[in-house]
CSV table of C-alpha atoms in Angstrom, one decimal:
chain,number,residue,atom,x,y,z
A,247,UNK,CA,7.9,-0.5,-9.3
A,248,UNK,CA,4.2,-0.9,-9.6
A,249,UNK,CA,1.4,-3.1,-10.4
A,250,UNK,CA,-2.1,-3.6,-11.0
A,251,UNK,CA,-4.0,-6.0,-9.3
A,252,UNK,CA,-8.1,-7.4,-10.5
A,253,UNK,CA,-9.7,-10.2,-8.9
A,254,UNK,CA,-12.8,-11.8,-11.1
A,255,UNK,CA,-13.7,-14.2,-9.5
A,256,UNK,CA,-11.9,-17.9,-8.4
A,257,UNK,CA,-8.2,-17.6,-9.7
A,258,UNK,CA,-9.1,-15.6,-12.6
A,259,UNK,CA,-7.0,-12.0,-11.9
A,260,UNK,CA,-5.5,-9.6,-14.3
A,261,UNK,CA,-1.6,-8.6,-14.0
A,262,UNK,CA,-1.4,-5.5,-15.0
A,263,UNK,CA,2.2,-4.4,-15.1
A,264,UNK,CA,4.5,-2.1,-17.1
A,265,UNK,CA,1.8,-1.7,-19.8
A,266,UNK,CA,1.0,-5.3,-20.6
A,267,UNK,CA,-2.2,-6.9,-19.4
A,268,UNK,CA,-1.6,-10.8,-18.1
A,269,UNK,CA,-4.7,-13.0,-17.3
A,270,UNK,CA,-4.9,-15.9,-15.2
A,271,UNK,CA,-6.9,-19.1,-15.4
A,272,UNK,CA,-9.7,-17.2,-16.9
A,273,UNK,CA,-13.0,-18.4,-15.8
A,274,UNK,CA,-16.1,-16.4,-16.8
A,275,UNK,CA,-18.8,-18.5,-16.8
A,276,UNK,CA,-22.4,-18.3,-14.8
A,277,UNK,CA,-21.9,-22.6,-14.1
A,278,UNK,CA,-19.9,-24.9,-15.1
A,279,UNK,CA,-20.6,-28.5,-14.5
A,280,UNK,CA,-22.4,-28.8,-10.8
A,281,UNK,CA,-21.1,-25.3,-9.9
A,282,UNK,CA,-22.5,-22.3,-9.8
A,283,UNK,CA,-21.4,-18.9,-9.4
A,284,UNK,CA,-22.6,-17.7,-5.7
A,285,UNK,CA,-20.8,-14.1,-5.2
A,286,UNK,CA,-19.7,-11.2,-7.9
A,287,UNK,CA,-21.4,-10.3,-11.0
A,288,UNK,CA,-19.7,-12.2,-14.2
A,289,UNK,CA,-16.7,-10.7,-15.2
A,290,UNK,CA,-17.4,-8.1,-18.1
A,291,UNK,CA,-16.1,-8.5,-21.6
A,292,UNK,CA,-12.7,-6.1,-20.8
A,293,UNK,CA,-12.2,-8.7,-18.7
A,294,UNK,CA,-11.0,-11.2,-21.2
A,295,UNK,CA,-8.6,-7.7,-22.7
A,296,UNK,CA,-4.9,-9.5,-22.4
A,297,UNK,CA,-1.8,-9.9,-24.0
A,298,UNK,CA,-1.1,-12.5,-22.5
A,299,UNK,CA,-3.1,-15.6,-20.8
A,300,UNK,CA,-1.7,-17.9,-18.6
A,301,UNK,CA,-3.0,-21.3,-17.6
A,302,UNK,CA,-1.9,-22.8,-14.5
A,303,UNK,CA,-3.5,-26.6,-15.0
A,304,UNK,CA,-5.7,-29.0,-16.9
A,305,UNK,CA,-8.8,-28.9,-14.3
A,306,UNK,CA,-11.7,-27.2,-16.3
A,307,UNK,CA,-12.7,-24.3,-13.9
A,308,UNK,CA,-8.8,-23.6,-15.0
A,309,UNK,CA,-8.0,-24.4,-18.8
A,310,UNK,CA,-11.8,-22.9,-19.8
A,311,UNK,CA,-12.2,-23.7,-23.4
A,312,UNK,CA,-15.4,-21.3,-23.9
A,313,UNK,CA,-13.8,-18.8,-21.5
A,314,UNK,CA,-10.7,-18.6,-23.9
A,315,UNK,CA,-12.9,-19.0,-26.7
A,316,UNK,CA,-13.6,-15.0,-25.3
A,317,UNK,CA,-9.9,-14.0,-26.3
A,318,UNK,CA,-8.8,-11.5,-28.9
A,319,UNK,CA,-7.0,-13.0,-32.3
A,320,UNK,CA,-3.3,-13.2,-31.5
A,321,UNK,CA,-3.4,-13.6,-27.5
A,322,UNK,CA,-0.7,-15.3,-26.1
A,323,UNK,CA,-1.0,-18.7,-24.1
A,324,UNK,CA,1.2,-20.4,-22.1
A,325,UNK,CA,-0.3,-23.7,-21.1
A,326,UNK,CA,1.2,-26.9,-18.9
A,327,UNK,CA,3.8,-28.8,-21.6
A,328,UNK,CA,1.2,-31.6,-22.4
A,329,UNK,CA,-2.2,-29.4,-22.3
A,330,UNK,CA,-2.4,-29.4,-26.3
A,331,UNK,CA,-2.3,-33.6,-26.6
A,332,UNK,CA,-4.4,-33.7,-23.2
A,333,UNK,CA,-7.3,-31.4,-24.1
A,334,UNK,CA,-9.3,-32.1,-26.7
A,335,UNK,CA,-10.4,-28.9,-28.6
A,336,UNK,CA,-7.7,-26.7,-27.2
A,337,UNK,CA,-5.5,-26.7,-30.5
A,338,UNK,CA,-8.9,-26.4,-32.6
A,339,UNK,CA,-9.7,-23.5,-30.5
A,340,UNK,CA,-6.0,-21.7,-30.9
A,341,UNK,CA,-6.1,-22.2,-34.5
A,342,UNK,CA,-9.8,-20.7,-34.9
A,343,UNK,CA,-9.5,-18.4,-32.5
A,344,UNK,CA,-5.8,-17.4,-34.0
A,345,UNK,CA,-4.3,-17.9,-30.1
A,346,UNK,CA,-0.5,-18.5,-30.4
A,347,UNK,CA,0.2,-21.6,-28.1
A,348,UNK,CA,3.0,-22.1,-25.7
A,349,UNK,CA,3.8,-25.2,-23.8
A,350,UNK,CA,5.9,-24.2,-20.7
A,351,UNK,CA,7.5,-26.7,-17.7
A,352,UNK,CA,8.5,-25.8,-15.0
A,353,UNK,CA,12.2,-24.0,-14.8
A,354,UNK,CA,11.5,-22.7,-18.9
A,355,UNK,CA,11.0,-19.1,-19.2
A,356,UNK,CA,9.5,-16.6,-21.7
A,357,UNK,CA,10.0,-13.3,-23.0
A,358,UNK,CA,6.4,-12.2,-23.7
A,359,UNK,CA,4.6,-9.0,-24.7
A,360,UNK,CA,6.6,-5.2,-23.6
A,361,UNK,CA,9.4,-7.7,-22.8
A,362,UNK,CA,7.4,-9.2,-19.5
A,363,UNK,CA,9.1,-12.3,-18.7
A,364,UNK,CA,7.2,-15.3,-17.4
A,365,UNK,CA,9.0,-17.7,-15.7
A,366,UNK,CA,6.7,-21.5,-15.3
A,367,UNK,CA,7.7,-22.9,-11.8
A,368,UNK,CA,6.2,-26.0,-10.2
A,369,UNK,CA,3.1,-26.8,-8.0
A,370,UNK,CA,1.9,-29.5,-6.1
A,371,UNK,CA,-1.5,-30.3,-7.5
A,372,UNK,CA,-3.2,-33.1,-9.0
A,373,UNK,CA,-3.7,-31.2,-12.7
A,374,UNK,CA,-5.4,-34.0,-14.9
A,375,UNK,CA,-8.3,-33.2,-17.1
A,376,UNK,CA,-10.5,-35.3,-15.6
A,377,UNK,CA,-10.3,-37.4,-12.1
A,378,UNK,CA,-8.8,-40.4,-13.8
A,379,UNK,CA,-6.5,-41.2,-16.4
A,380,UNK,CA,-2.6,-40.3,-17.0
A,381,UNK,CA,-0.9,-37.1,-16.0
A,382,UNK,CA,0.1,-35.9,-19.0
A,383,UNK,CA,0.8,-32.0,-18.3
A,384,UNK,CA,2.2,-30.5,-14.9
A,385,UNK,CA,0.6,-28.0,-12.9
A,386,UNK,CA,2.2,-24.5,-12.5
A,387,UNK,CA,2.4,-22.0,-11.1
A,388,UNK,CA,3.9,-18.6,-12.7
A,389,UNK,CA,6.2,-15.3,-11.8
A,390,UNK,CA,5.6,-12.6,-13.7
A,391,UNK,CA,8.7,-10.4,-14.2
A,392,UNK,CA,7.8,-6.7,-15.4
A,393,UNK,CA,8.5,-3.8,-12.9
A,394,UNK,CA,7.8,-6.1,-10.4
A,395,UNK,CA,7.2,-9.9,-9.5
A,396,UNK,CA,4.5,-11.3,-9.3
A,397,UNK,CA,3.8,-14.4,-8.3
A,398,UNK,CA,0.6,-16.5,-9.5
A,399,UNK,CA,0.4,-19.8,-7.5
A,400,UNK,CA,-2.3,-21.0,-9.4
A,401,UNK,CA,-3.5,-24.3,-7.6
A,402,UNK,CA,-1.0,-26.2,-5.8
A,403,UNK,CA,0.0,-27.6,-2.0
A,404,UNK,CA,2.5,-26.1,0.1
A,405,UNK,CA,5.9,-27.7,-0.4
A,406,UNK,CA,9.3,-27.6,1.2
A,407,UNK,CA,10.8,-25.9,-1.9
A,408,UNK,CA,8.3,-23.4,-2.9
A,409,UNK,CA,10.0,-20.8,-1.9
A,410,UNK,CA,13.1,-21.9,-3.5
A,411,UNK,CA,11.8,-22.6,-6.6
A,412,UNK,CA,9.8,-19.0,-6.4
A,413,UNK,CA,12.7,-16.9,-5.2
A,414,UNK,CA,12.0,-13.2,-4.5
A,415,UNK,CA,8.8,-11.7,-5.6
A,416,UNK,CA,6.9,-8.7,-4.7
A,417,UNK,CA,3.1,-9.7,-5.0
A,418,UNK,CA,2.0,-13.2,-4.7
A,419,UNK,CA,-1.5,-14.3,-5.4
A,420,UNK,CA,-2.3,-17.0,-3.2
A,421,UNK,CA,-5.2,-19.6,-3.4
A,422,UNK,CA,-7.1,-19.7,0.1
A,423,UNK,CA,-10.1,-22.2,-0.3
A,424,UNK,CA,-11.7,-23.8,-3.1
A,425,UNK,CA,-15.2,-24.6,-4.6
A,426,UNK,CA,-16.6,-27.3,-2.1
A,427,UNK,CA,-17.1,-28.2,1.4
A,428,UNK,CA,-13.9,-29.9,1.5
A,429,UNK,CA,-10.3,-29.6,0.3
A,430,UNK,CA,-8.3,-32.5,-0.9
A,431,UNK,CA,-4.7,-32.9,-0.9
A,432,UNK,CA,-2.9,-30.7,-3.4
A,433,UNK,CA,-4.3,-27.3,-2.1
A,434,UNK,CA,-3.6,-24.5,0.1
A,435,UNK,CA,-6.2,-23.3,3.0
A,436,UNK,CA,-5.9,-20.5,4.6
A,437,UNK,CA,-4.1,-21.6,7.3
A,438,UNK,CA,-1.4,-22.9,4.8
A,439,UNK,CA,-1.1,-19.9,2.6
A,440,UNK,CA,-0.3,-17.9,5.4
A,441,UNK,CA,2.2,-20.1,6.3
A,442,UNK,CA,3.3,-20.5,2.6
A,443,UNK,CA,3.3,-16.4,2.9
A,444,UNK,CA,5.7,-16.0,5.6
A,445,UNK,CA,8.3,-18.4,3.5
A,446,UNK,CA,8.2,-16.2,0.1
A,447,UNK,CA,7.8,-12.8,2.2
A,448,UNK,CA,7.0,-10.7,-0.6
A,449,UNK,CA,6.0,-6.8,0.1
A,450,UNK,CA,2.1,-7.9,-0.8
A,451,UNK,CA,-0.1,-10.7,-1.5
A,452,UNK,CA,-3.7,-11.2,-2.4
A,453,UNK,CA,-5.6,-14.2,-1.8
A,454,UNK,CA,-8.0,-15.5,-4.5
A,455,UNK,CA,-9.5,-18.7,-5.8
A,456,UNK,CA,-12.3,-18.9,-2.6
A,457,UNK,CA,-15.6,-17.4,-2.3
A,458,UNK,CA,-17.1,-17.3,-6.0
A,459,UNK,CA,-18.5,-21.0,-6.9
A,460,UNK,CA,-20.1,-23.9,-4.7
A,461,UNK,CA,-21.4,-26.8,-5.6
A,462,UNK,CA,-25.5,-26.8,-6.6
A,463,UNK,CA,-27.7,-27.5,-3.6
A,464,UNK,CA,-24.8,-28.1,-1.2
A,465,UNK,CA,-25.1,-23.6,0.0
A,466,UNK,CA,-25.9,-25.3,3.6
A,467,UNK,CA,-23.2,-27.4,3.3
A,468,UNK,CA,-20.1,-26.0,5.0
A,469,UNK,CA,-20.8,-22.3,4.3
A,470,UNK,CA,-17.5,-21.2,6.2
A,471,UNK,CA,-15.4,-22.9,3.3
A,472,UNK,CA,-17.0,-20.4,1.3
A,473,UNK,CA,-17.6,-17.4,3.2
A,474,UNK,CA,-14.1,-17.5,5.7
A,475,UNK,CA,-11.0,-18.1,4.0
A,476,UNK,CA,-10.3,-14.4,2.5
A,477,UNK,CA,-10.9,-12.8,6.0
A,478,UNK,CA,-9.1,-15.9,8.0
A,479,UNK,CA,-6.3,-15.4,5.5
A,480,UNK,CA,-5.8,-11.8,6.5
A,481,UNK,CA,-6.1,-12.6,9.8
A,482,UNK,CA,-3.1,-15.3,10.5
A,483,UNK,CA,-1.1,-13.3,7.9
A,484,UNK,CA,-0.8,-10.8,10.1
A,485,UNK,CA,0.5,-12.9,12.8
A,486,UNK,CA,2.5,-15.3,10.7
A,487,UNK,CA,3.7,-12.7,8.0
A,488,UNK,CA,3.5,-9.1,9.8
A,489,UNK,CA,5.3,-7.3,7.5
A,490,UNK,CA,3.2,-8.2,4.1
A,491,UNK,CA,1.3,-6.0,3.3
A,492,UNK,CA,-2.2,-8.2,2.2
A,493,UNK,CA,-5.3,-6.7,0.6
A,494,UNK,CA,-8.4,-8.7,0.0
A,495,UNK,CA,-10.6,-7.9,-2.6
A,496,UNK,CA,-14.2,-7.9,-3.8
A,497,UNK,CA,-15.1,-9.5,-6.9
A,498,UNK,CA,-14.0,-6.8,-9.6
A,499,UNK,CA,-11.8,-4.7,-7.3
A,500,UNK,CA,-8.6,-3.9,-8.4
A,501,UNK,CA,-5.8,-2.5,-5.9
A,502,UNK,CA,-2.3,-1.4,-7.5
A,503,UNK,CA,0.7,-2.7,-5.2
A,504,UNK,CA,3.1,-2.7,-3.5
């Protein structure tokens, strides 16, 4: 039982596992919107090299139309049941791009490329498009079943069921932060994530989605919400989660686990 682990950047990672590559919430862009990218080089075209893509939410530094736009002919999606009706251009883009488009919810599971199966399970995240309207689509999160488990929280709160609805895994990548100063409702810090941790207890864990984009002209602003999360992560996992075995990474590092 082995995997492959590459953090880009935010929650963008690569799954490698019994031969198939899986990307998450790809995000390759220099800025989007008000944000910049502070920390790590942009992601090079391998990068965007996957079978299979998956999509954890409708926020854009999440479902990134001209980051997908960067996909090989015949990639496999799975997006939030909802995100095709919800986001304009995504089913333009599948059908240009030749992207083959599935809806998930959480509880459905898929058989995928080299027989992976990726099993949708639920998150606690405010994952509209934009900050108003309906919520049409759910935010996910994802277990990746190959030689191992791997768990990709995407963006979500912790919640009394998580690790329930989870069940056993052997990796889980864990958000930690965020991209501004402060973190609403619907997220995990780093405080949380180790406490989120020491319920799933896999064998490893990585924590992502901190550390790579900050709002333009607010660097001053807060700088620990950038800069600490990775390193305060790995800190109270070691007293909350002892046995884990968790491995933070620079931008483009890859680690294979457990």
């Amino acid at each position: 039982m082995a995997v492959e682990i590459t953090w880009w950047g935010h929650a963008t990672c690569t799954v490698a596992d019994s031969g198939v590559r899986v990307l998450t919430d790809p995000l390759f862009a220099r800025r989007l919107a008000h944000l910049r990218r502070r920390r790590g080089a942009l992601p090079p075209p391998e990068a965007a090299d996957a079978e299979v893509v998956l999509v954890s939410h409708l926020h854009a530094d999440h479902l990134h139309l001209p980051s997908l736009a960067r996909l090989a002919p015949g990639t496999r999606l799975l997006v939030p049941r909802g995100a095709v009706a919800a986001v304009p251009g995504l089913a333009r883009l599948a059908r240009v791009r030749g992207l083959a488009v599935t809806e998930v919810a959480p509880g459905d599971e898929v058989t995928v490329a080299g027989g992976l199966r990726v099993r949708a399970v639920s998150a606690r995240h405010d994952g509209r498009r934009v900050p108003f309207g309906p919520q049409r689509a759910p935010a996910l999160g994802y277990v990746v079943q190959g030689s191992a488990r791997t768990y990709f929280a995407g963006d979500t709160g912790l919640f009394d069921t998580m690790a329930e609805e989870v069940g056993p895994v052997d990796v889980a990548l864990l958000p930690v932060g965020g991209w501004g100063p402060y973190l609403g409702p619907g997220h995990l810090d780093a405080g949380r994530a180790a406490r989120a941790l020491a319920e799933l207890a896999p064998a490893a864990a990585v924590p992502v989605h901190y550390g790579t984009y900050w709002p333009i002209g607010m660097d001053a602003v807060r700088p620990h919400e950038f800069h600490a999360p990775g390193g305060e992560f790995v800190r109270l996992a070691a007293r909350l989660a002892p046995k884990v075995t968790v491995r933070a990474l620079a931008h483009g590092d890859r680690v294979r686990l457990p």
